[in-house]
């Protein structure tokens, strides 16, 4: 009788042994069992490894400054850290042992968008708004330790291969109802228009999902799957979500190449400025053209799946975790700890 009980207990993930006021965010997965966690007190921020199964919290890096942005490389062996202090902004690359491998001064103390090259771990995009209208989009080449300007009409270009990247030009449409998909090449600086009527997209390995408003129903968003890229493999329509008439795209995640696709979807068309909406976490089935619901969620927050598809991070700070087998939502940190 005691064996099943023990087995059941093993599957309950541990909570972070941190005070809630010291918790900044969960950055992401380092492995199926281990998370990278960002914590801090005053102007001293820290990165930890956290093992969900053992509950062990291990110090990885003490920044002795404020960490603004953190990103894990595709091979999980390096972490980019953006530091902000009185001397100005700096990028640092930390290895899996917590050692600083590389540093580079940058001109901004604002939050960065980061996209790491999936093939070449020495290349990544950083981008930010310099002024309200001016975007800075650059490639950091770690071999030369230089920043090179990149051509993109979007703040979030996404690497497709070692040299190619994709972005959407929304043609100055604030509502994001129109757009064209472009491919850029870092070797030639050439841009090629690939597809019209694409207002946003999700890309992971060879899986590409484009987002575009439905031509037939004002309250629907069309998700078109291409696998491999540029080979159509079906579509799904989902309820459209907007905020002040601007499209809000669904958060999607995939465990790895050929993995199942999951997302957070509204149960009905929702205008977020008028109502908070009802959302659910579900699996996309492009063969049946349906979402297979798994669990209700409070809002349309980001998600990130483990390679083994057992757990999925959820929340604006990844402060929750979805257990796919149990179909339950767990908080990763005790929310009331600060008041106890």
mmCIF file of C-alpha atoms in Angstrom:
data_model
loop_
_atom_site.group_PDB
_atom_site.id
_atom_site.type_symbol
_atom_site.label_atom_id
_atom_site.label_comp_id
_atom_site.label_asym_id
_atom_site.label_seq_id
_atom_site.Cartn_x
_atom_site.Cartn_y
_atom_site.Cartn_z
ATOM 1 C CA UNK A 1 0.000 0.000 0.000
ATOM 2 C CA UNK A 2 2.813 2.410 0.788
ATOM 3 C CA UNK A 3 4.549 2.002 -2.611
ATOM 4 C CA UNK A 4 1.859 3.791 -4.704
ATOM 5 C CA UNK A 5 1.761 6.614 -2.133
ATOM 6 C CA UNK A 6 5.510 7.152 -2.455
ATOM 7 C CA UNK A 7 5.251 7.058 -6.230
ATOM 8 C CA UNK A 8 2.513 9.680 -6.157
ATOM 9 C CA UNK A 9 4.566 11.940 -3.934
ATOM 10 C CA UNK A 10 7.529 11.744 -6.329
ATOM 11 C CA UNK A 11 5.451 13.394 -9.038
ATOM 12 C CA UNK A 12 4.540 16.442 -6.977
ATOM 13 C CA UNK A 13 7.093 19.109 -7.969
ATOM 14 C CA UNK A 14 8.826 20.985 -5.160
ATOM 15 C CA UNK A 15 8.176 24.678 -4.587
ATOM 16 C CA UNK A 16 10.984 27.191 -4.686
ATOM 17 C CA UNK A 17 12.571 27.685 -1.232
ATOM 18 C CA UNK A 18 12.599 31.474 -1.694
ATOM 19 C CA UNK A 19 10.735 34.348 -0.077
ATOM 20 C CA UNK A 20 8.168 35.690 -2.514
ATOM 21 C CA UNK A 21 9.600 39.238 -2.323
ATOM 22 C CA UNK A 22 13.019 37.898 -3.437
ATOM 23 C CA UNK A 23 11.595 36.008 -6.420
ATOM 24 C CA UNK A 24 11.974 37.751 -9.790
ATOM 25 C CA UNK A 25 11.086 35.033 -12.298
ATOM 26 C CA UNK A 26 11.741 31.530 -13.558
ATOM 27 C CA UNK A 27 13.850 32.017 -16.695
ATOM 28 C CA UNK A 28 13.277 28.599 -18.253
ATOM 29 C CA UNK A 29 14.272 24.931 -18.502
ATOM 30 C CA UNK A 30 17.887 23.788 -18.170
ATOM 31 C CA UNK A 31 16.771 20.129 -18.404
ATOM 32 C CA UNK A 32 13.578 18.111 -17.838
ATOM 33 C CA UNK A 33 14.088 18.380 -14.067
ATOM 34 C CA UNK A 34 15.966 21.634 -13.647
ATOM 35 C CA UNK A 35 14.985 25.309 -13.917
ATOM 36 C CA UNK A 36 16.986 28.520 -14.083
ATOM 37 C CA UNK A 37 15.634 30.958 -11.472
ATOM 38 C CA UNK A 38 16.238 34.698 -11.140
ATOM 39 C CA UNK A 39 16.108 36.104 -7.595
ATOM 40 C CA UNK A 40 17.306 39.293 -5.953
ATOM 41 C CA UNK A 41 17.447 41.703 -3.051
ATOM 42 C CA UNK A 42 17.743 45.461 -3.591
ATOM 43 C CA UNK A 43 20.420 45.882 -6.307
ATOM 44 C CA UNK A 44 21.948 42.405 -5.918
ATOM 45 C CA UNK A 45 20.473 39.890 -8.355
ATOM 46 C CA UNK A 46 21.259 36.179 -8.383
ATOM 47 C CA UNK A 47 20.727 33.190 -10.676
ATOM 48 C CA UNK A 48 20.031 29.726 -9.273
ATOM 49 C CA UNK A 49 19.596 26.214 -10.611
ATOM 50 C CA UNK A 50 16.499 24.598 -9.112
ATOM 51 C CA UNK A 51 15.797 20.856 -9.242
ATOM 52 C CA UNK A 52 12.030 20.239 -9.242
ATOM 53 C CA UNK A 53 12.349 16.633 -8.145
ATOM 54 C CA UNK A 54 14.767 17.115 -5.213
ATOM 55 C CA UNK A 55 13.872 20.691 -4.274
ATOM 56 C CA UNK A 56 17.577 21.596 -4.277
ATOM 57 C CA UNK A 57 18.426 25.242 -5.020
ATOM 58 C CA UNK A 58 22.024 25.733 -6.216
ATOM 59 C CA UNK A 59 23.719 29.119 -6.678
ATOM 60 C CA UNK A 60 24.840 29.637 -10.278
ATOM 61 C CA UNK A 61 25.803 33.325 -10.484
ATOM 62 C CA UNK A 62 25.773 36.451 -8.315
ATOM 63 C CA UNK A 63 25.601 39.535 -10.511
ATOM 64 C CA UNK A 64 26.210 42.164 -7.769
ATOM 65 C CA UNK A 65 23.993 44.388 -9.905
ATOM 66 C CA UNK A 66 20.476 44.418 -11.361
ATOM 67 C CA UNK A 67 19.774 41.744 -13.984
ATOM 68 C CA UNK A 68 17.306 43.073 -16.570
ATOM 69 C CA UNK A 69 17.109 40.268 -19.133
ATOM 70 C CA UNK A 70 18.165 36.617 -19.040
ATOM 71 C CA UNK A 71 18.124 34.066 -21.880
ATOM 72 C CA UNK A 72 19.218 30.430 -22.087
ATOM 73 C CA UNK A 73 21.071 29.220 -25.193
ATOM 74 C CA UNK A 74 19.524 26.550 -27.403
ATOM 75 C CA UNK A 75 22.027 23.910 -26.196
ATOM 76 C CA UNK A 76 21.333 24.891 -22.534
ATOM 77 C CA UNK A 77 25.083 25.354 -21.931
ATOM 78 C CA UNK A 78 25.165 29.161 -21.739
ATOM 79 C CA UNK A 79 23.087 31.969 -20.247
ATOM 80 C CA UNK A 80 22.965 35.562 -21.470
ATOM 81 C CA UNK A 81 22.646 38.104 -18.671
ATOM 82 C CA UNK A 82 21.923 41.789 -19.235
ATOM 83 C CA UNK A 83 23.316 43.882 -16.372
ATOM 84 C CA UNK A 84 22.250 47.419 -15.484
ATOM 85 C CA UNK A 85 24.326 49.457 -13.036
ATOM 86 C CA UNK A 86 25.674 52.996 -12.609
ATOM 87 C CA UNK A 87 28.416 52.378 -15.179
ATOM 88 C CA UNK A 88 25.822 51.490 -17.834
ATOM 89 C CA UNK A 89 24.540 48.365 -19.556
ATOM 90 C CA UNK A 90 26.550 45.212 -20.122
ATOM 91 C CA UNK A 91 25.936 41.812 -21.665
ATOM 92 C CA UNK A 92 27.547 38.778 -20.046
ATOM 93 C CA UNK A 93 27.639 35.150 -21.133
ATOM 94 C CA UNK A 94 27.698 32.695 -18.228
ATOM 95 C CA UNK A 95 28.615 29.032 -18.729
ATOM 96 C CA UNK A 96 26.980 26.089 -16.940
ATOM 97 C CA UNK A 97 29.529 26.376 -14.117
ATOM 98 C CA UNK A 98 28.584 30.012 -13.465
ATOM 99 C CA UNK A 99 31.768 31.477 -14.984
ATOM 100 C CA UNK A 100 31.642 34.645 -17.084
ATOM 101 C CA UNK A 101 32.857 33.668 -20.560
ATOM 102 C CA UNK A 102 32.284 36.982 -22.290
ATOM 103 C CA UNK A 103 31.342 40.618 -21.701
ATOM 104 C CA UNK A 104 30.142 43.399 -23.963
ATOM 105 C CA UNK A 105 29.069 46.959 -23.118
ATOM 106 C CA UNK A 106 25.744 48.092 -24.613
ATOM 107 C CA UNK A 107 24.145 51.517 -24.912
ATOM 108 C CA UNK A 108 20.814 50.792 -23.285
ATOM 109 C CA UNK A 109 19.608 50.197 -19.748
ATOM 110 C CA UNK A 110 16.198 49.149 -21.072
ATOM 111 C CA UNK A 111 14.930 45.583 -21.366
ATOM 112 C CA UNK A 112 16.187 43.609 -24.356
ATOM 113 C CA UNK A 113 14.473 41.151 -26.663
ATOM 114 C CA UNK A 114 16.853 38.225 -27.173
ATOM 115 C CA UNK A 115 16.768 35.420 -29.753
ATOM 116 C CA UNK A 116 19.573 32.855 -29.720
ATOM 117 C CA UNK A 117 20.671 31.169 -32.923
ATOM 118 C CA UNK A 118 19.562 27.490 -32.798
ATOM 119 C CA UNK A 119 22.499 26.304 -34.950
ATOM 120 C CA UNK A 120 25.399 28.636 -34.107
ATOM 121 C CA UNK A 121 25.542 29.264 -30.339
ATOM 122 C CA UNK A 122 27.970 32.170 -30.932
ATOM 123 C CA UNK A 123 25.274 34.277 -32.636
ATOM 124 C CA UNK A 124 22.228 35.949 -31.117
ATOM 125 C CA UNK A 125 19.893 38.849 -31.830
ATOM 126 C CA UNK A 126 19.330 41.649 -29.342
ATOM 127 C CA UNK A 127 16.761 44.383 -29.917
ATOM 128 C CA UNK A 128 15.195 47.321 -28.085
ATOM 129 C CA UNK A 129 13.523 50.686 -28.633
ATOM 130 C CA UNK A 130 16.049 53.535 -28.573
ATOM 131 C CA UNK A 131 13.266 56.117 -28.847
ATOM 132 C CA UNK A 132 9.532 55.612 -29.172
ATOM 133 C CA UNK A 133 9.798 55.146 -32.935
ATOM 134 C CA UNK A 134 13.402 53.967 -33.389
ATOM 135 C CA UNK A 135 14.205 50.273 -33.052
ATOM 136 C CA UNK A 136 17.726 48.990 -32.563
ATOM 137 C CA UNK A 137 18.118 45.427 -33.897
ATOM 138 C CA UNK A 138 21.579 43.906 -33.747
ATOM 139 C CA UNK A 139 23.427 40.613 -34.035
ATOM 140 C CA UNK A 140 25.994 39.840 -31.365
ATOM 141 C CA UNK A 141 28.778 37.766 -32.886
ATOM 142 C CA UNK A 142 30.577 36.291 -29.887
ATOM 143 C CA UNK A 143 33.580 35.151 -31.916
ATOM 144 C CA UNK A 144 34.418 38.757 -32.814
ATOM 145 C CA UNK A 145 32.565 40.200 -29.773
ATOM 146 C CA UNK A 146 30.911 42.794 -31.996
ATOM 147 C CA UNK A 147 27.386 44.083 -32.541
ATOM 148 C CA UNK A 148 26.215 44.344 -36.150
ATOM 149 C CA UNK A 149 23.005 46.099 -37.230
ATOM 150 C CA UNK A 150 20.337 43.812 -38.708
ATOM 151 C CA UNK A 151 17.655 44.703 -41.241
ATOM 152 C CA UNK A 152 14.172 44.071 -39.820
ATOM 153 C CA UNK A 153 10.844 45.897 -39.711
ATOM 154 C CA UNK A 154 9.992 43.941 -36.542
ATOM 155 C CA UNK A 155 11.494 44.236 -33.062
ATOM 156 C CA UNK A 156 11.501 40.443 -32.787
ATOM 157 C CA UNK A 157 13.318 38.784 -35.703
ATOM 158 C CA UNK A 158 13.572 35.017 -35.164
ATOM 159 C CA UNK A 159 16.448 32.837 -36.357
ATOM 160 C CA UNK A 160 15.388 30.165 -38.841
ATOM 161 C CA UNK A 161 18.843 28.664 -39.507
ATOM 162 C CA UNK A 162 22.518 29.482 -39.021
ATOM 163 C CA UNK A 163 22.290 32.441 -41.438
ATOM 164 C CA UNK A 164 18.598 33.072 -42.158
ATOM 165 C CA UNK A 165 15.931 34.765 -40.035
ATOM 166 C CA UNK A 166 12.222 35.561 -40.302
ATOM 167 C CA UNK A 167 10.208 38.639 -39.348
ATOM 168 C CA UNK A 168 6.821 40.199 -40.046
ATOM 169 C CA UNK A 169 6.398 43.707 -41.441
ATOM 170 C CA UNK A 170 3.003 44.840 -40.138
ATOM 171 C CA UNK A 171 3.043 47.794 -42.555
ATOM 172 C CA UNK A 172 2.548 50.350 -39.751
ATOM 173 C CA UNK A 173 -0.786 48.776 -38.839
ATOM 174 C CA UNK A 174 -1.148 49.239 -35.060
ATOM 175 C CA UNK A 175 -3.935 46.648 -34.908
ATOM 176 C CA UNK A 176 -1.613 43.961 -36.410
ATOM 177 C CA UNK A 177 -4.450 42.917 -38.737
ATOM 178 C CA UNK A 178 -2.178 43.162 -41.805
ATOM 179 C CA UNK A 179 1.351 41.971 -42.414
ATOM 180 C CA UNK A 180 3.887 40.335 -44.699
ATOM 181 C CA UNK A 181 6.459 37.654 -43.849
ATOM 182 C CA UNK A 182 10.087 38.332 -44.803
ATOM 183 C CA UNK A 183 13.256 36.270 -44.711
ATOM 184 C CA UNK A 184 16.585 38.008 -44.068
ATOM 185 C CA UNK A 185 20.114 36.714 -44.703
ATOM 186 C CA UNK A 186 22.931 37.891 -42.389
ATOM 187 C CA UNK A 187 25.544 37.086 -45.070
ATOM 188 C CA UNK A 188 24.144 39.406 -47.753
ATOM 189 C CA UNK A 189 21.786 41.714 -45.798
ATOM 190 C CA UNK A 190 19.139 40.818 -48.382
ATOM 191 C CA UNK A 191 15.456 40.590 -47.480
ATOM 192 C CA UNK A 192 12.982 38.457 -49.417
ATOM 193 C CA UNK A 193 9.214 38.687 -49.086
ATOM 194 C CA UNK A 194 7.999 35.131 -48.484
ATOM 195 C CA UNK A 195 4.277 35.439 -47.863
ATOM 196 C CA UNK A 196 1.528 38.041 -47.590
ATOM 197 C CA UNK A 197 -1.365 38.007 -45.101
ATOM 198 C CA UNK A 198 0.830 36.921 -42.174
ATOM 199 C CA UNK A 199 0.488 39.147 -39.115
ATOM 200 C CA UNK A 200 2.547 37.064 -36.652
ATOM 201 C CA UNK A 201 4.099 33.610 -36.302
ATOM 202 C CA UNK A 202 5.557 30.900 -34.072
ATOM 203 C CA UNK A 203 8.730 29.090 -35.117
ATOM 204 C CA UNK A 204 10.457 26.100 -33.527
ATOM 205 C CA UNK A 205 12.935 23.945 -35.461
ATOM 206 C CA UNK A 206 11.080 22.973 -38.672
ATOM 207 C CA UNK A 207 7.635 23.852 -37.334
ATOM 208 C CA UNK A 208 6.201 27.185 -38.502
ATOM 209 C CA UNK A 209 2.746 28.439 -37.489
ATOM 210 C CA UNK A 210 1.507 31.656 -39.100
ATOM 211 C CA UNK A 211 -1.206 33.857 -37.565
ATOM 212 C CA UNK A 212 -3.670 35.832 -39.679
ATOM 213 C CA UNK A 213 -7.210 37.172 -39.172
ATOM 214 C CA UNK A 214 -9.861 34.957 -40.752
ATOM 215 C CA UNK A 215 -11.391 36.214 -44.004
ATOM 216 C CA UNK A 216 -14.682 34.524 -43.147
ATOM 217 C CA UNK A 217 -15.277 35.325 -39.472
ATOM 218 C CA UNK A 218 -14.393 38.612 -37.741
ATOM 219 C CA UNK A 219 -14.107 36.809 -34.402
ATOM 220 C CA UNK A 220 -11.554 34.191 -35.489
ATOM 221 C CA UNK A 221 -7.780 33.982 -35.931
ATOM 222 C CA UNK A 222 -6.358 31.515 -38.448
ATOM 223 C CA UNK A 223 -3.374 29.367 -37.442
ATOM 224 C CA UNK A 224 -1.717 27.802 -40.499
ATOM 225 C CA UNK A 225 0.877 25.050 -39.923
ATOM 226 C CA UNK A 226 3.832 24.539 -42.221
ATOM 227 C CA UNK A 227 6.105 21.522 -41.723
ATOM 228 C CA UNK A 228 8.739 21.781 -42.957
ATOM 229 C CA UNK A 229 8.740 25.537 -43.570
ATOM 230 C CA UNK A 230 6.734 26.557 -46.669
ATOM 231 C CA UNK A 231 4.927 23.180 -46.894
ATOM 232 C CA UNK A 232 1.323 23.613 -45.737
ATOM 233 C CA UNK A 233 0.118 20.978 -43.279
ATOM 234 C CA UNK A 234 -3.345 22.198 -42.280
ATOM 235 C CA UNK A 235 -4.938 24.975 -40.271
ATOM 236 C CA UNK A 236 -6.975 25.637 -37.124
ATOM 237 C CA UNK A 237 -9.206 28.604 -36.320
ATOM 238 C CA UNK A 238 -9.271 29.947 -32.766
ATOM 239 C CA UNK A 239 -11.270 32.756 -31.097
ATOM 240 C CA UNK A 240 -9.690 36.159 -31.717
ATOM 241 C CA UNK A 241 -8.264 38.088 -28.755
ATOM 242 C CA UNK A 242 -7.686 41.849 -28.963
ATOM 243 C CA UNK A 243 -6.616 44.684 -26.668
ATOM 244 C CA UNK A 244 -7.806 48.114 -27.804
ATOM 245 C CA UNK A 245 -8.382 46.659 -31.302
ATOM 246 C CA UNK A 246 -4.783 45.322 -31.436
ATOM 247 C CA UNK A 247 -4.441 41.563 -32.025
ATOM 248 C CA UNK A 248 -3.093 39.482 -29.134
ATOM 249 C CA UNK A 249 -1.417 36.364 -30.497
ATOM 250 C CA UNK A 250 -1.694 33.001 -28.710
ATOM 251 C CA UNK A 251 1.276 31.690 -26.717
ATOM 252 C CA UNK A 252 2.493 28.403 -28.215
ATOM 253 C CA UNK A 253 5.128 25.881 -27.140
ATOM 254 C CA UNK A 254 6.674 22.689 -28.478
ATOM 255 C CA UNK A 255 8.894 20.184 -26.655
ATOM 256 C CA UNK A 256 11.318 19.799 -29.548
ATOM 257 C CA UNK A 257 11.553 18.743 -33.169
ATOM 258 C CA UNK A 258 8.405 16.777 -34.151
ATOM 259 C CA UNK A 259 6.966 17.344 -30.645
ATOM 260 C CA UNK A 260 3.292 18.001 -30.029
ATOM 261 C CA UNK A 261 2.194 21.633 -30.147
ATOM 262 C CA UNK A 262 0.457 23.218 -27.164
ATOM 263 C CA UNK A 263 -0.967 26.680 -26.584
ATOM 264 C CA UNK A 264 -3.083 29.005 -24.463
ATOM 265 C CA UNK A 265 -6.361 29.855 -26.182
ATOM 266 C CA UNK A 266 -9.430 31.950 -25.424
ATOM 267 C CA UNK A 267 -12.683 30.023 -25.148
ATOM 268 C CA UNK A 268 -14.480 32.763 -27.080
ATOM 269 C CA UNK A 269 -13.536 35.966 -28.877
ATOM 270 C CA UNK A 270 -12.368 38.438 -26.230
ATOM 271 C CA UNK A 271 -11.690 42.163 -26.033
ATOM 272 C CA UNK A 272 -9.306 42.363 -23.088
ATOM 273 C CA UNK A 273 -10.002 46.035 -22.412
ATOM 274 C CA UNK A 274 -13.623 45.062 -21.651
ATOM 275 C CA UNK A 275 -13.245 41.657 -19.951
ATOM 276 C CA UNK A 276 -10.497 39.418 -18.608
ATOM 277 C CA UNK A 277 -11.701 36.471 -20.694
ATOM 278 C CA UNK A 278 -11.668 32.705 -20.181
ATOM 279 C CA UNK A 279 -8.607 30.779 -21.341
ATOM 280 C CA UNK A 280 -7.506 27.156 -21.578
ATOM 281 C CA UNK A 281 -4.302 25.233 -22.163
ATOM 282 C CA UNK A 282 -4.699 22.748 -25.000
ATOM 283 C CA UNK A 283 -3.036 20.617 -27.630
ATOM 284 C CA UNK A 284 -3.291 21.625 -31.287
ATOM 285 C CA UNK A 285 -4.537 18.853 -33.566
ATOM 286 C CA UNK A 286 -4.165 20.002 -37.164
ATOM 287 C CA UNK A 287 -5.608 16.747 -38.528
ATOM 288 C CA UNK A 288 -8.975 17.295 -36.826
ATOM 289 C CA UNK A 289 -8.559 21.110 -36.960
ATOM 290 C CA UNK A 290 -9.378 21.290 -33.270
ATOM 291 C CA UNK A 291 -7.859 22.283 -29.940
ATOM 292 C CA UNK A 292 -7.881 19.415 -27.426
ATOM 293 C CA UNK A 293 -8.455 21.174 -24.058
ATOM 294 C CA UNK A 294 -6.352 20.084 -21.062
ATOM 295 C CA UNK A 295 -6.809 22.638 -18.270
ATOM 296 C CA UNK A 296 -8.459 26.032 -17.675
ATOM 297 C CA UNK A 297 -6.101 28.971 -17.109
ATOM 298 C CA UNK A 298 -6.656 32.483 -15.723
ATOM 299 C CA UNK A 299 -5.111 34.432 -18.622
ATOM 300 C CA UNK A 300 -3.137 34.365 -21.855
ATOM 301 C CA UNK A 301 0.341 34.171 -20.262
ATOM 302 C CA UNK A 302 3.514 32.623 -21.774
ATOM 303 C CA UNK A 303 4.226 28.866 -21.630
ATOM 304 C CA UNK A 304 7.312 26.662 -22.041
ATOM 305 C CA UNK A 305 7.288 22.864 -22.382
ATOM 306 C CA UNK A 306 9.894 20.334 -21.206
ATOM 307 C CA UNK A 307 11.457 18.024 -23.773
ATOM 308 C CA UNK A 308 9.720 14.993 -22.212
ATOM 309 C CA UNK A 309 6.316 16.801 -22.414
ATOM 310 C CA UNK A 310 5.565 16.115 -18.747
ATOM 311 C CA UNK A 311 5.589 19.667 -17.410
ATOM 312 C CA UNK A 312 4.919 23.107 -18.868
ATOM 313 C CA UNK A 313 5.874 26.431 -17.280
ATOM 314 C CA UNK A 314 3.101 29.031 -17.258
ATOM 315 C CA UNK A 315 2.667 32.634 -16.133
ATOM 316 C CA UNK A 316 4.043 36.127 -16.719
ATOM 317 C CA UNK A 317 7.038 35.148 -14.561
ATOM 318 C CA UNK A 318 6.690 31.391 -15.154
ATOM 319 C CA UNK A 319 5.560 31.205 -11.534
ATOM 320 C CA UNK A 320 3.238 28.243 -12.227
ATOM 321 C CA UNK A 321 3.682 24.823 -13.721
ATOM 322 C CA UNK A 322 1.204 22.633 -15.566
ATOM 323 C CA UNK A 323 1.509 18.891 -14.910
ATOM 324 C CA UNK A 324 0.221 17.310 -18.130
ATOM 325 C CA UNK A 325 -0.247 13.836 -16.656
ATOM 326 C CA UNK A 326 -2.137 15.056 -13.598
ATOM 327 C CA UNK A 327 -3.799 17.893 -15.570
ATOM 328 C CA UNK A 328 -3.148 20.256 -12.663
ATOM 329 C CA UNK A 329 -1.706 23.732 -12.221
ATOM 330 C CA UNK A 330 0.900 24.136 -9.448
ATOM 331 C CA UNK A 331 2.352 27.383 -8.061
ATOM 332 C CA UNK A 332 6.160 27.149 -8.060
ATOM 333 C CA UNK A 333 6.485 29.630 -5.192
ATOM 334 C CA UNK A 334 4.460 30.250 -2.038
ATOM 335 C CA UNK A 335 2.630 33.460 -2.898
ATOM 336 C CA UNK A 336 1.812 34.388 0.742
ATOM 337 C CA UNK A 337 5.291 33.739 2.079
ATOM 338 C CA UNK A 338 6.097 37.447 2.375
ATOM 339 C CA UNK A 339 3.205 38.088 4.801
ATOM 340 C CA UNK A 340 3.873 35.102 7.064
#
